[in-house]
XYZ file of C-alpha atoms in Angstrom:
144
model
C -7.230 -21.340 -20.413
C -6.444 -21.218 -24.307
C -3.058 -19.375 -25.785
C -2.722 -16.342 -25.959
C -1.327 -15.504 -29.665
C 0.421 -11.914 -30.603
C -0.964 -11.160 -34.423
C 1.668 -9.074 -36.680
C 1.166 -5.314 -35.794
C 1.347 -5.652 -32.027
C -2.352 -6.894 -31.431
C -3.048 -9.512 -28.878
C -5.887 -12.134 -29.648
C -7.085 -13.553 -26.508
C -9.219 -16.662 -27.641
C -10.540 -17.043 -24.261
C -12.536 -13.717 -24.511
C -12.182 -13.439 -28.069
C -11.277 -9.862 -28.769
C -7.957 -8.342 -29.594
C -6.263 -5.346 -27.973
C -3.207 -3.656 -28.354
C -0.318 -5.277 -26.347
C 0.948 -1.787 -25.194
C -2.592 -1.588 -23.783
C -1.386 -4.247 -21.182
C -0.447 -3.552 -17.924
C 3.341 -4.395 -17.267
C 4.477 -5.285 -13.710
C 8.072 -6.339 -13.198
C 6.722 -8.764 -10.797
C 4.447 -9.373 -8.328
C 3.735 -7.811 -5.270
C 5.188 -9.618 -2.137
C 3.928 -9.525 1.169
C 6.692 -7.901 2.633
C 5.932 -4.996 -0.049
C 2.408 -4.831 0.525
C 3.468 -3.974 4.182
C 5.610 -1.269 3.587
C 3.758 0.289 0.780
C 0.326 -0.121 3.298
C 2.285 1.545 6.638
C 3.981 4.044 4.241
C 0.277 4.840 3.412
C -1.073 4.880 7.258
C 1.640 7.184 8.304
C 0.654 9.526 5.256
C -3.085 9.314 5.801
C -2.432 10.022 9.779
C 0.024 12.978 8.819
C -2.477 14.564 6.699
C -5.215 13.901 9.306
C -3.625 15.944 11.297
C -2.306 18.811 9.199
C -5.756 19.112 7.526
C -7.197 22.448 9.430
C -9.608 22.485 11.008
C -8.096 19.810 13.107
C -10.979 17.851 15.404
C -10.196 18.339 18.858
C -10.465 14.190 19.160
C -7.489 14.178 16.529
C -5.329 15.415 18.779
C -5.739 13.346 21.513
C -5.194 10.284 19.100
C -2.218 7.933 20.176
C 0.925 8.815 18.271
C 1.594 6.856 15.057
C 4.857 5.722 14.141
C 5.008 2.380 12.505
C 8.107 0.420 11.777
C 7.046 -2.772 10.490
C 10.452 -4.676 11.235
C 9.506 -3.846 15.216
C 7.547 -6.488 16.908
C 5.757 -4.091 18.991
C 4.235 -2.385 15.688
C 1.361 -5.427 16.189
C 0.494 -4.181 19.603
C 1.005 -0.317 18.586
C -1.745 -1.569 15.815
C -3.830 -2.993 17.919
C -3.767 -0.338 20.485
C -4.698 2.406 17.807
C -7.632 0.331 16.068
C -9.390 -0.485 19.655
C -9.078 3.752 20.761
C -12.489 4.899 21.029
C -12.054 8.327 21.045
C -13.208 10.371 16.893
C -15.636 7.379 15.646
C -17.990 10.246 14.305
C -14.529 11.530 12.364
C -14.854 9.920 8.924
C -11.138 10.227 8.342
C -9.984 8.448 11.328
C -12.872 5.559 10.753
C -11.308 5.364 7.105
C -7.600 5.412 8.816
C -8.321 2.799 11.680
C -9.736 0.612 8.428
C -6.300 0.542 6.698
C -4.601 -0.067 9.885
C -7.050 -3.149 10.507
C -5.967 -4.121 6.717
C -2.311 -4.102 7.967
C -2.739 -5.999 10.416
C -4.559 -8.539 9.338
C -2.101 -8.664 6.380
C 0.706 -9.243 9.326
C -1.200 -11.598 11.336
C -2.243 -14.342 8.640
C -1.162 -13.804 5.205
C 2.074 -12.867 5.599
C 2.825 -14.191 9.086
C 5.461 -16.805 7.859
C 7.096 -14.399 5.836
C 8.033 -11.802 8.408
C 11.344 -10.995 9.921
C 11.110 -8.545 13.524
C 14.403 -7.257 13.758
C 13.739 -5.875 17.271
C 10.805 -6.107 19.913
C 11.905 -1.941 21.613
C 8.226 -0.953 22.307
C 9.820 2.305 23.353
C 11.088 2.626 19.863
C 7.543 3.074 18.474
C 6.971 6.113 20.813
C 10.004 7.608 20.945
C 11.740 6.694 17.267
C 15.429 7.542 16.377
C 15.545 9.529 13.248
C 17.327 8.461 10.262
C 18.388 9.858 7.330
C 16.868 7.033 5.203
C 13.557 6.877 7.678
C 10.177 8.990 6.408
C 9.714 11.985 8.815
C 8.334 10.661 12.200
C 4.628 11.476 12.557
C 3.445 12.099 16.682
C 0.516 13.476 17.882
């Protein structure tokens, strides 16, 4: 890929595409995403989705009888707790639980191949995942 050159006046000539754009225009990341990030950021975004599932009046009478949904992604058990959840039957003709069981298959794939080598478990306490421990520096706990 050719050099990219920055012209006087802030403009960025990219001879690959040959146009120029602003530089501000650029996206700035500090750097890139890791997996263990993606992880958090996509079970911060499950617990969310489920929380606002069932908040969201009228609640389905299937979204109450959903399993309860805490995930802490340093817990072993959180692949089995996905697992479980994705394979309940129960509010397939609920679009928001089809789109929430589709993030949680995202996360676990995520887990189970891309970042498998990366991943620390801190603990394998199933019970923790039903029953979690509050702390000041956890997000609320989300149950059924």
């Amino acid at each position: 890929m050719p050099p990219i050159e920055y012209l006087d006046g802030g403009l960025r000539l990219d001879h690959f595409k040959g146009t120029a754009l602003l530089a501000s225009e650029q996206p700035v990341s500090s750097a890139p995403p890791t997996c263990y990030s993606r992880i958090l950021s996509l079970s911060k975004e499950i617990m969310a989705s489920f929380k606002t599932l069932q908040n969201t009046e009228p609640v389905d009478p299937c979204v109450e009888m959903l399993p309860k949904l805490y995930l802490d992604i340093h817990n072993y058990c959180v692949l089995a707790k996905l697992r479980n959840f994705v394979a309940y039957s129960a509010c397939q003709r609920v679009p928001q639980v089809s789109a929430l069981k589709e993030k949680i298959r995202s996360l676990y794939t995520i887990m189970i191949s891309f970042c498998r080598r990366d991943l620390v478990f801190l603990t394998d306490d199933c019970d923790a995942l039903e029953i979690p421990i509050l702390s000041p520096t956890d997000p609320s706990v989300i149950q059924s």
